[in-house]
Short mmCIF file of C-alpha atoms in Angstrom, two decimals:
data_model
loop_
_atom_site.label_atom_id
_atom_site.label_comp_id
_atom_site.label_asym_id
_atom_site.label_seq_id
_atom_site.Cartn_x
_atom_site.Cartn_y
_atom_site.Cartn_z
CA MET X 1 -35.78 69.23 23.29
CA GLU X 2 -36.91 67.48 26.47
CA GLN X 3 -40.56 67.98 27.41
CA LYS X 4 -41.18 70.07 30.51
CA LYS X 5 -42.75 68.33 33.48
CA TYR X 6 -44.83 71.35 34.55
CA GLU X 7 -46.14 74.71 33.41
CA ILE X 8 -46.89 77.89 35.31
CA THR X 9 -50.61 78.66 35.07
CA ASP X 10 -52.46 81.97 35.16
CA ILE X 11 -53.90 81.08 38.59
CA ALA X 12 -52.50 83.74 40.89
CA HIS X 13 -52.01 83.36 44.64
CA PRO X 14 -54.92 85.12 46.40
CA LYS X 15 -52.60 87.10 48.68
CA TYR X 16 -49.41 87.33 46.57
CA PRO X 17 -50.56 87.89 42.96
CA TRP X 18 -47.02 87.69 41.53
CA LEU X 19 -46.98 83.98 42.45
CA HIS X 20 -48.76 81.46 40.22
CA ARG X 21 -49.84 77.84 40.52
CA ILE X 22 -48.02 75.10 38.66
CA ARG X 23 -49.62 72.26 36.68
CA ALA X 24 -47.98 68.92 35.93
CA LEU X 25 -47.60 68.15 32.22
CA LEU X 26 -46.27 64.63 32.89
CA PRO X 27 -46.48 62.16 35.78
CA VAL X 28 -43.93 63.60 38.23
CA ASN X 29 -43.83 61.12 41.11
CA GLU X 30 -46.09 58.63 42.92
CA GLN X 31 -48.30 61.50 44.16
CA VAL X 32 -48.49 63.74 41.08
CA SER X 33 -50.11 62.80 37.76
CA ALA X 34 -50.26 64.78 34.54
CA GLY X 35 -52.81 67.58 34.89
CA ASP X 36 -52.52 67.90 38.68
CA LEU X 37 -52.23 71.40 40.07
CA GLY X 38 -49.43 72.15 42.51
CA GLY X 39 -48.39 75.03 44.71
CA TYR X 40 -47.05 78.44 43.77
CA VAL X 41 -43.83 79.71 42.20
CA GLN X 42 -42.51 83.09 41.19
CA SER X 43 -40.66 81.76 38.15
CA GLU X 44 -39.52 78.54 36.52
CA ASP X 45 -36.22 78.95 38.39
CA ASN X 46 -38.00 77.99 41.63
CA LEU X 47 -38.75 74.36 40.68
CA SER X 48 -36.52 72.09 38.64
CA GLN X 49 -38.04 70.63 35.48
CA LYS X 50 -36.04 67.45 36.19
CA ASP X 51 -36.40 64.61 38.69
CA SER X 52 -39.37 64.04 41.04
CA CYS X 53 -39.34 67.30 43.04
CA TRP X 54 -42.68 69.06 43.49
CA ILE X 55 -44.51 71.88 45.25
CA HIS X 56 -47.86 70.64 46.60
CA ASP X 57 -51.06 72.17 47.98
CA HIS X 58 -50.66 75.88 48.83
CA ALA X 59 -46.89 75.70 49.36
CA ILE X 60 -44.71 78.47 47.93
CA CYS X 61 -41.23 78.62 46.46
CA CYS X 62 -40.24 82.17 45.51
CA GLU X 63 -37.47 84.74 45.16
CA ASP X 64 -34.21 82.86 44.44
CA ALA X 65 -35.17 79.69 46.34
CA VAL X 66 -35.23 76.37 44.49
CA VAL X 67 -36.76 72.93 44.97
CA HIS X 68 -34.87 70.22 43.07
CA LYS X 69 -33.95 66.49 42.98
CA ASP X 70 -36.60 64.70 45.12
CA GLY X 71 -37.32 67.69 47.40
CA ARG X 72 -41.00 68.30 48.10
CA ILE X 73 -42.91 70.99 49.95
CA PHE X 74 -46.50 70.58 51.13
CA ASP X 75 -49.38 72.37 52.86
CA GLY X 76 -48.49 76.03 53.43
CA ALA X 77 -44.71 75.62 53.66
CA VAL X 78 -42.55 78.36 52.14
CA ALA X 79 -39.07 78.33 50.58
CA ARG X 80 -37.74 81.83 49.97
CA GLY X 81 -34.55 83.88 49.84
CA SER X 82 -31.86 81.65 48.31
CA ALA X 83 -32.95 78.50 50.15
CA VAL X 84 -32.38 75.11 48.51
CA VAL X 85 -34.71 72.18 49.22
CA GLY X 86 -33.39 69.03 47.57
CA GLY X 87 -32.27 65.47 48.12
CA ASP X 88 -35.21 63.70 49.76
CA ALA X 89 -36.16 66.66 51.98
CA ARG X 90 -39.80 67.28 52.89
CA MET X 91 -41.40 70.44 54.27
CA PHE X 92 -44.90 70.48 55.78
CA ASP X 93 -47.43 72.68 57.58
CA ARG X 94 -46.18 76.27 57.97
CA ALA X 95 -42.46 75.47 57.89
CA CYS X 96 -40.15 78.02 56.31
CA ALA X 97 -36.78 77.78 54.57
CA ASP X 98 -35.12 81.18 54.24
CA GLY X 99 -31.77 82.86 53.62
CA ASN X 100 -29.01 80.68 52.15
CA CYS X 101 -30.02 77.49 53.95
CA CYS X 102 -29.75 74.07 52.35
CA ILE X 103 -32.15 71.28 53.28
CA ARG X 104 -30.82 68.06 51.73
CA SER X 105 -32.78 65.51 53.75
CA GLY X 106 -35.24 65.13 56.60
CA GLU X 107 -38.59 66.64 57.51
CA ILE X 108 -39.27 70.24 58.46
CA LYS X 109 -42.77 70.73 59.89
CA ASP X 110 -45.11 72.68 62.15
CA ASP X 111 -43.83 76.27 62.51
CA ALA X 112 -40.14 75.38 62.22
CA ARG X 113 -37.81 77.80 60.44
CA VAL X 114 -34.48 76.93 58.81
CA ALA X 115 -32.53 80.05 57.87
CA GLY X 116 -29.16 81.74 57.49
CA THR X 117 -26.54 79.32 56.20
CA ALA X 118 -28.02 76.30 58.00
CA ILE X 119 -27.64 72.80 56.59
CA VAL X 120 -30.08 70.00 57.37
CA ALA X 121 -28.98 66.62 56.03
CA SER X 122 -28.62 62.91 56.69
CA ASP X 123 -25.27 61.79 58.01
CA THR X 124 -25.06 58.20 56.80
CA GLY X 125 -27.40 58.61 53.87
CA GLU X 126 -30.14 56.79 55.78
CA LEU X 127 -31.19 58.58 58.95
CA SER X 128 -32.35 62.16 58.64
CA PRO X 129 -33.43 64.89 61.06
CA LEU X 130 -36.96 65.86 62.02
CA ILE X 131 -37.19 69.59 62.71
CA ALA X 132 -40.53 70.43 64.34
CA GLY X 133 -42.46 72.68 66.69
CA ASN X 134 -41.23 76.27 66.84
CA SER X 135 -37.62 75.31 66.06
CA ARG X 136 -35.29 77.98 64.72
CA ILE X 137 -32.34 76.42 62.90
CA TYR X 138 -29.40 78.64 61.93
CA GLY X 139 -26.62 76.05 62.39
CA ASN X 140 -26.12 72.53 61.00
CA VAL X 141 -28.12 69.42 61.92
CA CYS X 142 -27.01 66.16 60.30
CA GLY X 143 -28.11 62.63 61.12
CA TRP X 144 -30.90 61.14 63.22
CA TYR X 145 -32.20 64.00 65.36
CA VAL X 146 -35.54 65.26 66.56
CA VAL X 147 -35.16 69.00 67.11
CA LYS X 148 -37.73 71.21 68.84
CA ASP X 149 -35.29 73.90 69.86
CA VAL X 150 -32.99 76.66 68.65
CA VAL X 151 -29.71 75.89 66.85
CA LEU X 152 -27.62 79.06 66.61
CA PRO X 153 -25.22 80.03 63.80
CA GLY X 154 -21.92 78.16 64.12
CA GLU X 155 -23.46 75.27 66.08
CA ASN X 156 -22.98 71.89 64.43
CA TYR X 157 -24.99 68.86 65.48
CA ARG X 158 -23.86 65.67 63.76
CA ASN X 159 -25.11 62.22 64.66
CA PRO X 160 -23.17 59.44 62.89
CA THR X 161 -24.86 56.73 65.04
CA GLN X 162 -28.04 54.64 64.83
CA ASP X 163 -29.27 56.16 68.13
CA LEU X 164 -31.85 58.95 68.12
CA PHE X 165 -30.70 62.29 69.56
CA ILE X 166 -33.41 64.65 70.80
CA LEU X 167 -32.96 68.40 71.35
CA GLU X 168 -36.07 69.86 72.95
CA ASN X 169 -36.52 73.02 75.02
CA GLY X 170 -32.88 73.16 76.07
CA LYS X 171 -32.77 69.49 77.07
CA ARG X 172 -30.84 66.68 75.38
CA THR X 173 -31.98 63.08 75.32
CA VAL X 174 -30.74 59.96 73.58
CA LEU X 175 -32.88 56.97 72.66
CA VAL X 176 -30.49 54.05 72.25
CA LYS X 177 -31.35 51.55 69.54
CA GLU X 178 -31.32 48.08 71.09
CA ARG X 179 -28.93 45.73 69.35
CA LYS X 180 -28.75 42.01 70.07
CA LEU X 181 -25.42 40.23 70.14
CA LYS X 182 -24.91 37.89 67.21
CA PRO X 183 -22.54 34.95 67.25
CA PRO X 184 -19.58 35.08 64.85
CA GLU X 185 -20.07 33.55 61.40
CA GLN X 186 -17.95 30.47 62.26
CA ILE X 187 -20.10 29.59 65.28
CA ARG X 188 -23.31 30.01 63.24
CA LYS X 189 -21.93 27.61 60.60
CA GLU X 190 -20.93 25.07 63.26
CA ARG X 191 -24.40 25.23 64.82
CA ALA X 192 -26.04 24.78 61.41
CA VAL X 193 -23.88 21.72 60.66
CA GLN X 194 -24.57 20.29 64.13
CA GLY X 195 -28.32 20.85 63.68
CA ASN X 196 -28.24 19.00 60.33
CA LEU X 197 -26.35 16.08 61.88
CA GLU X 198 -28.93 15.77 64.66
CA ARG X 199 -31.75 15.35 62.13
#
């Protein structure tokens, strides 16, 4: 039988006594060593015993919510309802994941709330959203976005580009990534040969 990576301690949350702190039994990731205390869970179903996921500080994962894969929640962030925090997602400050939302990638911070059936994810596998401020996310946000706004149910924001899309207080902005023109491979080879001949 595989050894568990954490245990649930007898240390109860000061305000919600049905929640208890976790303690690492093994090194979990680059930030968590064996013996380190983590945040609070309601049951072992809230945090996977596999991979490098973790609940830090005073963060809470409760009800039917789950943190798995490399998902991590910090500070006083809360995952509740049937929320899923996984992939390489990070939650900070007082951020909340609620309902049936799925946060697969990106950062959720400040007082942002992701709820309903919202999905927050990367689009290309590289660039992920930053949801901040007092954002309320009920729709889908995928790709390189900074959101400090409301995304209503049924709204889908997908950014498959390398440019940064910003949604803030009802305004939309795009920061275009500067790309220099590169000569074709054949011209680069010819220049390299010519440079060698000149030496």
